[in-house]
């Protein structure tokens, strides 16, 4: 993946746009402006305000620091600051899609995490002889979690499963290394009786 064009393609396929955050921000802004417009219109038509008329709202805002307890003003300011920080974080931080890039030389190969999880679970089924429905694999950006539920009386060594999972992941040639965690669930006595 050496050319800038391939890097752009891979970035576009592995990172999400901020469409949802922008949509929420625009909807909130439109609702706030619609409410302010409605209150102004009601005030100009000499009708009672729905919640707070423009003059009363302005007077409340101007008198807020002196009329309200300092703790309430500070708490409201902190809440507004946290909402602002969430929107700034959404604007700055890259959104990641559940995909991994495979090292394929001069080609751009992007694989969904579900495909990697399914392939790894199938491989572990073949390696261990455990039924496919008893192996759960979750693939994240930095880690792979494998949960194996062998039947009652079936011996299974965690290190063997870990080695098999890591060896299979190495054949996928993921561009970013992932950490593999394996958990062997032992069946409870009730499950063994069923």
GROMACS .gro file of C-alpha atoms in nm:
model
  194
    1UNK     CA    1   0.000   0.000   0.000
    2UNK     CA    2   0.249   0.254  -0.114
    3UNK     CA    3   0.065   0.510  -0.319
    4UNK     CA    4  -0.125   0.803  -0.170
    5UNK     CA    5  -0.433   0.702  -0.369
    6UNK     CA    6  -0.441   0.361  -0.201
    7UNK     CA    7  -0.394   0.520   0.142
    8UNK     CA    8  -0.692   0.749   0.073
    9UNK     CA    9  -0.907   0.455  -0.035
   10UNK     CA   10  -0.815   0.255   0.275
   11UNK     CA   11  -0.883   0.552   0.503
   12UNK     CA   12  -1.221   0.611   0.340
   13UNK     CA   13  -1.315   0.245   0.384
   14UNK     CA   14  -1.197   0.210   0.745
   15UNK     CA   15  -1.311   0.542   0.894
   16UNK     CA   16  -1.668   0.662   0.930
   17UNK     CA   17  -1.796   1.005   0.843
   18UNK     CA   18  -1.946   1.216   1.118
   19UNK     CA   19  -2.288   1.225   0.953
   20UNK     CA   20  -2.482   1.120   1.264
   21UNK     CA   21  -2.316   1.377   1.491
   22UNK     CA   22  -2.371   1.653   1.235
   23UNK     CA   23  -2.732   1.544   1.189
   24UNK     CA   24  -2.798   1.556   1.565
   25UNK     CA   25  -2.631   1.897   1.598
   26UNK     CA   26  -2.828   2.041   1.306
   27UNK     CA   27  -3.159   1.900   1.436
   28UNK     CA   28  -3.094   2.048   1.783
   29UNK     CA   29  -3.002   2.384   1.630
   30UNK     CA   30  -3.311   2.386   1.406
   31UNK     CA   31  -3.537   2.298   1.701
   32UNK     CA   32  -3.383   2.571   1.917
   33UNK     CA   33  -3.419   2.830   1.639
   34UNK     CA   34  -3.777   2.719   1.566
   35UNK     CA   35  -3.867   2.758   1.934
   36UNK     CA   36  -3.705   3.102   1.954
   37UNK     CA   37  -3.886   3.206   1.634
   38UNK     CA   38  -4.218   3.080   1.772
   39UNK     CA   39  -4.173   3.270   2.098
   40UNK     CA   40  -4.082   3.590   1.910
   41UNK     CA   41  -4.385   3.548   1.683
   42UNK     CA   42  -4.615   3.495   1.983
   43UNK     CA   43  -4.466   3.802   2.151
   44UNK     CA   44  -4.520   4.017   1.840
   45UNK     CA   45  -4.880   3.892   1.816
   46UNK     CA   46  -4.935   3.985   2.184
   47UNK     CA   47  -5.007   3.622   2.272
   48UNK     CA   48  -4.891   3.450   2.590
   49UNK     CA   49  -4.557   3.270   2.566
   50UNK     CA   50  -4.540   2.891   2.553
   51UNK     CA   51  -4.260   2.870   2.806
   52UNK     CA   52  -4.068   3.195   2.827
   53UNK     CA   53  -4.116   3.510   2.620
   54UNK     CA   54  -3.821   3.689   2.460
   55UNK     CA   55  -3.821   3.979   2.708
   56UNK     CA   56  -3.855   3.752   3.010
   57UNK     CA   57  -3.592   3.515   2.870
   58UNK     CA   58  -3.345   3.799   2.814
   59UNK     CA   59  -3.408   3.938   3.163
   60UNK     CA   60  -3.358   3.590   3.311
   61UNK     CA   61  -3.033   3.542   3.117
   62UNK     CA   62  -2.896   3.882   3.221
   63UNK     CA   63  -2.994   3.831   3.585
   64UNK     CA   64  -2.878   3.469   3.597
   65UNK     CA   65  -2.541   3.525   3.770
   66UNK     CA   66  -2.695   3.728   4.054
   67UNK     CA   67  -3.042   3.574   4.091
   68UNK     CA   68  -2.953   3.205   4.099
   69UNK     CA   69  -2.732   3.026   4.351
   70UNK     CA   70  -2.374   3.004   4.233
   71UNK     CA   71  -2.379   2.622   4.248
   72UNK     CA   72  -2.671   2.605   4.003
   73UNK     CA   73  -2.501   2.838   3.756
   74UNK     CA   74  -2.176   2.643   3.781
   75UNK     CA   75  -2.357   2.309   3.737
   76UNK     CA   76  -2.539   2.438   3.429
   77UNK     CA   77  -2.214   2.573   3.288
   78UNK     CA   78  -2.041   2.240   3.344
   79UNK     CA   79  -2.323   2.052   3.168
   80UNK     CA   80  -2.308   2.288   2.869
   81UNK     CA   81  -1.928   2.260   2.861
   82UNK     CA   82  -1.949   1.877   2.860
   83UNK     CA   83  -2.200   1.884   2.574
   84UNK     CA   84  -1.965   2.115   2.387
   85UNK     CA   85  -1.670   1.883   2.452
   86UNK     CA   86  -1.866   1.587   2.317
   87UNK     CA   87  -1.933   1.774   1.994
   88UNK     CA   88  -1.569   1.889   1.968
   89UNK     CA   89  -1.451   1.530   2.026
   90UNK     CA   90  -1.691   1.407   1.757
   91UNK     CA   91  -1.551   1.666   1.517
   92UNK     CA   92  -1.183   1.594   1.586
   93UNK     CA   93  -1.154   1.222   1.665
   94UNK     CA   94  -1.158   0.979   1.375
   95UNK     CA   95  -1.451   0.742   1.361
   96UNK     CA   96  -1.348   0.384   1.303
   97UNK     CA   97  -1.551   0.129   1.114
   98UNK     CA   98  -1.533  -0.237   1.219
   99UNK     CA   99  -1.279  -0.329   0.953
  100UNK     CA  100  -0.915  -0.430   0.929
  101UNK     CA  101  -0.662  -0.373   0.653
  102UNK     CA  102  -0.470  -0.673   0.525
  103UNK     CA  103  -0.110  -0.638   0.413
  104UNK     CA  104  -0.143  -0.722   0.044
  105UNK     CA  105   0.151  -0.538  -0.107
  106UNK     CA  106   0.040  -0.289  -0.371
  107UNK     CA  107  -0.329  -0.365  -0.331
  108UNK     CA  108  -0.583  -0.226  -0.087
  109UNK     CA  109  -0.760  -0.511   0.093
  110UNK     CA  110  -1.010  -0.419   0.364
  111UNK     CA  111  -1.192  -0.696   0.553
  112UNK     CA  112  -1.488  -0.662   0.787
  113UNK     CA  113  -1.426  -0.773   1.145
  114UNK     CA  114  -1.716  -1.017   1.119
  115UNK     CA  115  -1.544  -1.200   0.833
  116UNK     CA  116  -1.224  -1.232   1.034
  117UNK     CA  117  -1.420  -1.354   1.338
  118UNK     CA  118  -1.611  -1.611   1.136
  119UNK     CA  119  -1.299  -1.743   0.962
  120UNK     CA  120  -1.109  -1.767   1.291
  121UNK     CA  121  -1.399  -1.945   1.463
  122UNK     CA  122  -1.423  -2.194   1.177
  123UNK     CA  123  -1.047  -2.258   1.194
  124UNK     CA  124  -1.063  -2.314   1.571
  125UNK     CA  125  -1.352  -2.554   1.521
  126UNK     CA  126  -1.140  -2.759   1.283
  127UNK     CA  127  -0.835  -2.743   1.513
  128UNK     CA  128  -1.007  -2.830   1.841
  129UNK     CA  129  -1.298  -3.046   1.728
  130UNK     CA  130  -1.537  -2.828   1.932
  131UNK     CA  131  -1.871  -2.755   1.763
  132UNK     CA  132  -1.888  -2.420   1.583
  133UNK     CA  133  -2.175  -2.293   1.800
  134UNK     CA  134  -1.956  -2.340   2.109
  135UNK     CA  135  -1.686  -2.102   1.984
  136UNK     CA  136  -1.746  -1.729   1.993
  137UNK     CA  137  -1.497  -1.486   1.841
  138UNK     CA  138  -1.513  -1.108   1.871
  139UNK     CA  139  -1.277  -0.892   1.668
  140UNK     CA  140  -1.206  -0.533   1.770
  141UNK     CA  141  -0.959  -0.274   1.646
  142UNK     CA  142  -0.683  -0.385   1.882
  143UNK     CA  143  -0.788  -0.723   2.017
  144UNK     CA  144  -0.947  -1.055   1.934
  145UNK     CA  145  -1.153  -1.226   2.204
  146UNK     CA  146  -1.210  -1.600   2.176
  147UNK     CA  147  -1.452  -1.780   2.405
  148UNK     CA  148  -1.468  -2.159   2.388
  149UNK     CA  149  -1.734  -2.363   2.567
  150UNK     CA  150  -1.624  -2.728   2.550
  151UNK     CA  151  -1.872  -2.989   2.659
  152UNK     CA  152  -1.854  -3.155   2.997
  153UNK     CA  153  -1.552  -3.382   3.025
  154UNK     CA  154  -1.375  -3.246   2.716
  155UNK     CA  155  -1.022  -3.139   2.814
  156UNK     CA  156  -0.903  -2.824   2.642
  157UNK     CA  157  -0.584  -2.630   2.708
  158UNK     CA  158  -0.612  -2.251   2.681
  159UNK     CA  159  -0.253  -2.215   2.557
  160UNK     CA  160  -0.320  -2.455   2.268
  161UNK     CA  161  -0.626  -2.256   2.161
  162UNK     CA  162  -0.431  -1.932   2.199
  163UNK     CA  163  -0.145  -2.064   1.983
  164UNK     CA  164  -0.387  -2.188   1.716
  165UNK     CA  165  -0.568  -1.852   1.711
  166UNK     CA  166  -0.247  -1.650   1.690
  167UNK     CA  167  -0.106  -1.873   1.416
  168UNK     CA  168  -0.425  -1.835   1.211
  169UNK     CA  169  -0.432  -1.458   1.262
  170UNK     CA  170  -0.071  -1.440   1.144
  171UNK     CA  171  -0.175  -1.597   0.812
  172UNK     CA  172  -0.430  -1.316   0.761
  173UNK     CA  173  -0.145  -1.060   0.758
  174UNK     CA  174  -0.334  -0.784   0.937
  175UNK     CA  175  -0.167  -0.446   0.886
  176UNK     CA  176  -0.205  -0.361   1.256
  177UNK     CA  177  -0.121  -0.626   1.514
  178UNK     CA  178  -0.398  -0.740   1.744
  179UNK     CA  179  -0.382  -0.892   2.092
  180UNK     CA  180  -0.548  -1.231   2.132
  181UNK     CA  181  -0.737  -1.323   2.449
  182UNK     CA  182  -0.873  -1.674   2.495
  183UNK     CA  183  -1.124  -1.777   2.759
  184UNK     CA  184  -1.231  -2.134   2.822
  185UNK     CA  185  -1.572  -2.152   2.987
  186UNK     CA  186  -1.629  -2.456   3.199
  187UNK     CA  187  -1.978  -2.599   3.189
  188UNK     CA  188  -2.183  -2.576   3.505
  189UNK     CA  189  -2.324  -2.887   3.670
  190UNK     CA  190  -2.676  -2.806   3.548
  191UNK     CA  191  -2.555  -2.778   3.188
  192UNK     CA  192  -2.378  -3.113   3.224
  193UNK     CA  193  -2.700  -3.278   3.341
  194UNK     CA  194  -2.907  -3.148   3.049
   0.00000   0.00000   0.00000
